């Protein structure tokens, strides 16, 4: 009996691993949190993700940003407007069924103003400033001239012969 | 921009957090530039529009600039 159960468990585990997809959770935390307490909330969110069986791939600490427009949120019948917030994100793998549960629990979090749950890819998606304009292809001018010099060794006899042939005509 | 910006720079996944790149495809009012103006492939233009909309939702980009 226990063997069969174990087998089932293992199979179930393999299934979840095979079915797990890469997700990204971007969130805005309320700015009323003190600067020192932001890492605590960040740790709590990471724990929440892993409690639902998520494996964290990469993440970024919540950073204070100025919002592009003011966002209002109603919490316990009080509407509050925000123009700044802590923005952070976590990338993780999780099975699709668990993500729905995670979303439900995130919906109830009073410290989150807004959040995004997106499907994404495992690779780092932020294109850093490695695409500078200066890296464009430049013609190797110096090399070419050097090649030309070596490619034409002067043979006096041959030149003399050619000149003779020209003069004869 | 005649060539596809994303294939030229080898960007395979357009990320909503990369607002410096996304800003290039907004007009002064904050609207998404047309496919004609951007020169981006149809597939990338769709992904770009989604990325911009996600960035707007999370407050990284504006919906309108007055």
mmCIF file of C-alpha atoms in Angstrom:
data_model
loop_
_atom_site.group_PDB
_atom_site.id
_atom_site.type_symbol
_atom_site.label_atom_id
_atom_site.label_comp_id
_atom_site.label_asym_id
_atom_site.label_seq_id
_atom_site.Cartn_x
_atom_site.Cartn_y
_atom_site.Cartn_z
ATOM 1 C CA UNK A 1 0.000 0.000 0.000
ATOM 2 C CA UNK A 2 2.687 2.439 1.032
ATOM 3 C CA UNK A 3 4.743 1.509 -2.005
ATOM 4 C CA UNK A 4 1.891 2.319 -4.331
ATOM 5 C CA UNK A 5 1.325 5.604 -2.550
ATOM 6 C CA UNK A 6 4.970 6.491 -2.791
ATOM 7 C CA UNK A 7 4.922 5.738 -6.471
ATOM 8 C CA UNK A 8 1.900 7.944 -6.918
ATOM 9 C CA UNK A 9 3.576 10.722 -5.002
ATOM 10 C CA UNK A 10 6.713 10.475 -7.090
ATOM 11 C CA UNK A 11 4.676 10.472 -10.264
ATOM 12 C CA UNK A 12 2.683 13.444 -9.086
ATOM 13 C CA UNK A 13 5.889 15.275 -8.253
ATOM 14 C CA UNK A 14 7.343 14.548 -11.665
ATOM 15 C CA UNK A 15 4.159 15.737 -13.259
ATOM 16 C CA UNK A 16 4.212 19.016 -11.415
ATOM 17 C CA UNK A 17 7.841 19.535 -12.361
ATOM 18 C CA UNK A 18 7.080 18.816 -15.994
ATOM 19 C CA UNK A 19 4.031 21.071 -15.933
ATOM 20 C CA UNK A 20 5.629 23.911 -14.038
ATOM 21 C CA UNK A 21 5.991 27.087 -16.022
ATOM 22 C CA UNK A 22 8.084 30.175 -15.605
ATOM 23 C CA UNK A 23 6.186 33.120 -14.147
ATOM 24 C CA UNK A 24 7.076 36.598 -13.121
ATOM 25 C CA UNK A 25 5.447 38.444 -10.282
ATOM 26 C CA UNK A 26 5.894 42.218 -10.397
ATOM 27 C CA UNK A 27 4.420 44.232 -7.557
ATOM 28 C CA UNK A 28 4.065 47.692 -6.072
ATOM 29 C CA UNK A 29 4.273 47.967 -2.297
ATOM 30 C CA UNK A 30 2.713 50.851 -0.397
ATOM 31 C CA UNK A 31 5.192 53.695 0.257
ATOM 32 C CA UNK A 32 4.120 53.945 3.905
ATOM 33 C CA UNK A 33 6.507 51.088 4.697
ATOM 34 C CA UNK A 34 9.734 52.409 6.188
ATOM 35 C CA UNK A 35 12.870 52.123 4.083
ATOM 36 C CA UNK A 36 14.333 49.568 6.498
ATOM 37 C CA UNK A 37 11.196 47.421 6.518
ATOM 38 C CA UNK A 38 11.034 47.011 2.737
ATOM 39 C CA UNK A 39 13.469 44.048 2.734
ATOM 40 C CA UNK A 40 11.275 42.279 5.325
ATOM 41 C CA UNK A 41 8.231 42.504 3.059
ATOM 42 C CA UNK A 42 10.366 41.364 0.158
ATOM 43 C CA UNK A 43 11.455 38.323 2.164
ATOM 44 C CA UNK A 44 7.852 37.582 3.119
ATOM 45 C CA UNK A 45 6.757 37.644 -0.516
ATOM 46 C CA UNK A 46 9.571 35.313 -1.495
ATOM 47 C CA UNK A 47 8.549 32.945 1.278
ATOM 48 C CA UNK A 48 4.953 33.114 0.109
ATOM 49 C CA UNK A 49 6.000 32.149 -3.416
ATOM 50 C CA UNK A 50 8.070 29.212 -2.192
ATOM 51 C CA UNK A 51 5.264 28.116 0.160
ATOM 52 C CA UNK A 52 3.173 27.469 -2.955
ATOM 53 C CA UNK A 53 5.907 25.258 -4.361
ATOM 54 C CA UNK A 54 7.561 27.948 -6.448
ATOM 55 C CA UNK A 55 11.253 27.872 -7.201
ATOM 56 C CA UNK A 56 12.718 31.360 -7.323
ATOM 57 C CA UNK A 57 14.918 31.912 -10.386
ATOM 58 C CA UNK A 58 15.788 35.566 -9.999
ATOM 59 C CA UNK A 59 14.420 38.629 -8.277
ATOM 60 C CA UNK A 60 15.031 42.243 -7.445
ATOM 61 C CA UNK A 61 14.699 44.119 -4.184
ATOM 62 C CA UNK A 62 11.768 46.537 -3.965
ATOM 63 C CA UNK A 63 12.996 49.977 -4.936
ATOM 64 C CA UNK A 64 11.255 53.279 -4.346
ATOM 65 C CA UNK A 65 10.061 54.703 -7.658
ATOM 66 C CA UNK A 66 7.981 57.649 -8.748
ATOM 67 C CA UNK A 67 4.840 56.356 -10.404
ATOM 68 C CA UNK A 68 4.024 57.625 -13.878
ATOM 69 C CA UNK A 69 0.521 58.513 -12.658
ATOM 70 C CA UNK A 70 -1.238 58.475 -9.294
ATOM 71 C CA UNK A 71 -2.753 55.136 -8.358
ATOM 72 C CA UNK A 72 -5.584 54.883 -5.857
ATOM 73 C CA UNK A 73 -6.498 51.843 -3.840
ATOM 74 C CA UNK A 74 -9.356 51.158 -1.465
ATOM 75 C CA UNK A 75 -8.377 49.258 1.668
ATOM 76 C CA UNK A 76 -10.958 48.751 4.416
ATOM 77 C CA UNK A 77 -13.224 51.462 2.987
ATOM 78 C CA UNK A 78 -10.482 54.062 2.868
ATOM 79 C CA UNK A 79 -9.335 55.301 -0.482
ATOM 80 C CA UNK A 80 -5.682 56.233 -0.577
ATOM 81 C CA UNK A 81 -3.749 57.793 -3.441
ATOM 82 C CA UNK A 82 -0.144 56.934 -4.171
ATOM 83 C CA UNK A 83 2.390 58.757 -6.308
ATOM 84 C CA UNK A 84 5.381 56.747 -5.132
ATOM 85 C CA UNK A 85 5.755 53.055 -4.406
ATOM 86 C CA UNK A 86 8.278 50.272 -3.930
ATOM 87 C CA UNK A 87 8.587 48.301 -7.149
ATOM 88 C CA UNK A 88 10.066 44.800 -7.116
ATOM 89 C CA UNK A 89 9.769 41.545 -8.981
ATOM 90 C CA UNK A 90 10.327 37.817 -8.535
ATOM 91 C CA UNK A 91 10.771 35.255 -11.288
ATOM 92 C CA UNK A 92 9.892 31.680 -10.408
ATOM 93 C CA UNK A 93 8.675 28.331 -11.706
ATOM 94 C CA UNK A 94 5.366 26.956 -10.512
ATOM 95 C CA UNK A 95 2.587 24.692 -11.715
ATOM 96 C CA UNK A 96 -0.303 26.604 -13.331
ATOM 97 C CA UNK A 97 -2.846 25.382 -10.765
ATOM 98 C CA UNK A 98 -0.791 26.721 -7.864
ATOM 99 C CA UNK A 99 -0.403 30.108 -9.480
ATOM 100 C CA UNK A 100 -4.151 30.653 -9.237
ATOM 101 C CA UNK A 101 -3.963 29.988 -5.501
ATOM 102 C CA UNK A 102 -1.013 32.342 -5.202
ATOM 103 C CA UNK A 103 -2.977 35.037 -6.999
ATOM 104 C CA UNK A 104 -5.889 34.631 -4.586
ATOM 105 C CA UNK A 105 -3.648 35.114 -1.578
ATOM 106 C CA UNK A 106 -1.897 38.093 -3.197
ATOM 107 C CA UNK A 107 -5.258 39.731 -3.856
ATOM 108 C CA UNK A 108 -5.814 39.894 -0.100
ATOM 109 C CA UNK A 109 -2.447 41.441 0.756
ATOM 110 C CA UNK A 110 -3.050 45.005 2.007
ATOM 111 C CA UNK A 111 0.580 46.044 1.445
ATOM 112 C CA UNK A 112 0.452 45.453 -2.304
ATOM 113 C CA UNK A 113 -1.009 48.296 -4.364
ATOM 114 C CA UNK A 114 -0.957 46.387 -7.628
ATOM 115 C CA UNK A 115 0.709 43.336 -9.040
ATOM 116 C CA UNK A 116 1.275 41.553 -12.332
ATOM 117 C CA UNK A 117 1.530 37.787 -12.786
ATOM 118 C CA UNK A 118 2.962 37.034 -16.203
ATOM 119 C CA UNK A 119 4.298 34.038 -18.085
ATOM 120 C CA UNK A 120 7.881 34.634 -19.071
ATOM 121 C CA UNK A 121 11.112 32.854 -20.036
ATOM 122 C CA UNK A 122 13.878 31.558 -17.819
ATOM 123 C CA UNK A 123 16.618 33.665 -19.370
ATOM 124 C CA UNK A 124 17.444 37.136 -18.171
ATOM 125 C CA UNK A 125 15.145 39.383 -20.157
ATOM 126 C CA UNK A 126 16.533 42.781 -19.232
ATOM 127 C CA UNK A 127 18.659 44.013 -22.087
ATOM 128 C CA UNK A 128 21.452 45.843 -20.319
ATOM 129 C CA UNK A 129 23.284 48.761 -21.856
ATOM 130 C CA UNK A 130 25.511 46.371 -23.761
ATOM 131 C CA UNK A 131 24.027 47.584 -27.040
ATOM 132 C CA UNK A 132 26.129 50.697 -27.342
ATOM 133 C CA UNK A 133 26.307 52.347 -30.729
ATOM 134 C CA UNK A 134 30.116 52.194 -30.683
ATOM 135 C CA UNK A 135 30.098 48.430 -31.085
ATOM 136 C CA UNK A 136 29.056 48.630 -34.724
ATOM 137 C CA UNK A 137 31.336 47.055 -37.313
ATOM 138 C CA UNK A 138 34.332 49.151 -38.352
ATOM 139 C CA UNK A 139 36.377 48.481 -41.452
ATOM 140 C CA UNK A 140 39.889 47.295 -40.580
ATOM 141 C CA UNK A 141 41.725 49.950 -42.600
ATOM 142 C CA UNK A 142 45.165 49.365 -41.160
ATOM 143 C CA UNK A 143 45.207 45.645 -41.874
ATOM 144 C CA UNK A 144 44.280 46.063 -45.522
ATOM 145 C CA UNK A 145 47.167 48.358 -46.326
ATOM 146 C CA UNK A 146 49.572 45.992 -44.613
ATOM 147 C CA UNK A 147 48.278 43.070 -46.684
ATOM 148 C CA UNK A 148 48.762 45.001 -49.905
ATOM 149 C CA UNK A 149 52.390 45.735 -49.089
ATOM 150 C CA UNK A 150 53.237 42.121 -48.485
ATOM 151 C CA UNK A 151 51.231 40.845 -51.429
ATOM 152 C CA UNK A 152 53.294 42.659 -54.059
ATOM 153 C CA UNK A 153 56.953 41.759 -53.931
ATOM 154 C CA UNK A 154 58.783 43.634 -56.630
ATOM 155 C CA UNK A 155 60.486 41.477 -59.185
ATOM 156 C CA UNK A 156 62.756 43.682 -61.329
ATOM 157 C CA UNK A 157 63.367 41.198 -64.122
ATOM 158 C CA UNK A 158 59.669 40.618 -64.748
ATOM 159 C CA UNK A 159 58.965 44.343 -64.840
ATOM 160 C CA UNK A 160 61.840 44.857 -67.303
ATOM 161 C CA UNK A 161 60.450 42.112 -69.527
ATOM 162 C CA UNK A 162 56.980 43.646 -69.473
ATOM 163 C CA UNK A 163 58.343 47.062 -70.343
ATOM 164 C CA UNK A 164 60.353 45.566 -73.217
ATOM 165 C CA UNK A 165 57.262 43.842 -74.517
ATOM 166 C CA UNK A 166 55.311 47.114 -74.397
ATOM 167 C CA UNK A 167 58.105 49.044 -76.141
ATOM 168 C CA UNK A 168 58.439 46.379 -78.882
ATOM 169 C CA UNK A 169 54.783 46.840 -79.817
ATOM 170 C CA UNK B 1 13.912 53.199 -37.809
ATOM 171 C CA UNK B 2 13.740 51.048 -40.882
ATOM 172 C CA UNK B 3 15.071 47.813 -39.443
ATOM 173 C CA UNK B 4 13.504 45.828 -36.637
ATOM 174 C CA UNK B 5 15.082 47.234 -33.467
ATOM 175 C CA UNK B 6 14.666 44.009 -31.502
ATOM 176 C CA UNK B 7 16.200 41.601 -33.982
ATOM 177 C CA UNK B 8 18.980 44.096 -34.693
ATOM 178 C CA UNK B 9 19.873 44.167 -30.989
ATOM 179 C CA UNK B 10 19.235 40.452 -30.464
ATOM 180 C CA UNK B 11 16.373 40.972 -27.994
ATOM 181 C CA UNK B 12 14.258 37.826 -27.957
ATOM 182 C CA UNK B 13 11.888 38.685 -25.145
ATOM 183 C CA UNK B 14 10.498 42.190 -24.742
ATOM 184 C CA UNK B 15 10.357 42.906 -21.012
ATOM 185 C CA UNK B 16 7.877 45.329 -19.477
ATOM 186 C CA UNK B 17 10.519 46.472 -16.949
ATOM 187 C CA UNK B 18 12.867 47.735 -19.647
ATOM 188 C CA UNK B 19 11.284 51.161 -19.828
ATOM 189 C CA UNK B 20 14.306 52.793 -21.475
ATOM 190 C CA UNK B 21 13.715 50.644 -24.557
ATOM 191 C CA UNK B 22 9.926 50.917 -24.405
ATOM 192 C CA UNK B 23 10.093 54.716 -24.231
ATOM 193 C CA UNK B 24 11.614 54.777 -27.708
ATOM 194 C CA UNK B 25 8.328 53.510 -29.079
ATOM 195 C CA UNK B 26 6.087 56.109 -27.458
ATOM 196 C CA UNK B 27 5.172 59.412 -29.038
ATOM 197 C CA UNK B 28 5.307 62.666 -27.022
ATOM 198 C CA UNK B 29 1.744 62.063 -25.789
ATOM 199 C CA UNK B 30 2.657 58.643 -24.466
ATOM 200 C CA UNK B 31 0.838 56.743 -27.178
ATOM 201 C CA UNK B 32 2.281 53.635 -28.768
ATOM 202 C CA UNK B 33 3.813 54.451 -32.136
ATOM 203 C CA UNK B 34 2.332 52.790 -35.168
ATOM 204 C CA UNK B 35 3.806 49.789 -36.842
ATOM 205 C CA UNK B 36 4.569 51.998 -39.824
ATOM 206 C CA UNK B 37 6.726 54.369 -37.778
ATOM 207 C CA UNK B 38 8.535 51.785 -35.683
ATOM 208 C CA UNK B 39 9.518 49.444 -38.495
ATOM 209 C CA UNK B 40 9.294 46.539 -36.047
ATOM 210 C CA UNK B 41 8.133 43.131 -37.305
ATOM 211 C CA UNK B 42 4.462 42.329 -36.773
ATOM 212 C CA UNK B 43 5.251 39.705 -34.133
ATOM 213 C CA UNK B 44 7.523 42.024 -32.175
ATOM 214 C CA UNK B 45 5.086 44.907 -32.502
ATOM 215 C CA UNK B 46 2.412 42.820 -30.785
ATOM 216 C CA UNK B 47 4.821 41.831 -28.022
ATOM 217 C CA UNK B 48 5.954 45.446 -27.703
ATOM 218 C CA UNK B 49 2.373 46.681 -27.335
ATOM 219 C CA UNK B 50 1.746 44.108 -24.597
ATOM 220 C CA UNK B 51 4.941 45.048 -22.774
ATOM 221 C CA UNK B 52 4.036 48.747 -22.873
ATOM 222 C CA UNK B 53 0.544 48.004 -21.559
ATOM 223 C CA UNK B 54 1.950 45.959 -18.680
ATOM 224 C CA UNK B 55 4.398 48.728 -17.854
ATOM 225 C CA UNK B 56 1.550 51.245 -17.845
ATOM 226 C CA UNK B 57 -0.529 49.117 -15.496
ATOM 227 C CA UNK B 58 2.265 48.812 -12.959
ATOM 228 C CA UNK B 59 2.948 52.564 -13.103
ATOM 229 C CA UNK B 60 6.293 52.519 -14.905
ATOM 230 C CA UNK B 61 4.974 54.289 -17.997
ATOM 231 C CA UNK B 62 2.193 56.863 -18.295
ATOM 232 C CA UNK B 63 -1.105 56.280 -20.059
ATOM 233 C CA UNK B 64 -1.160 59.900 -21.223
ATOM 234 C CA UNK B 65 1.324 62.764 -21.093
ATOM 235 C CA UNK B 66 -0.456 66.067 -20.856
#
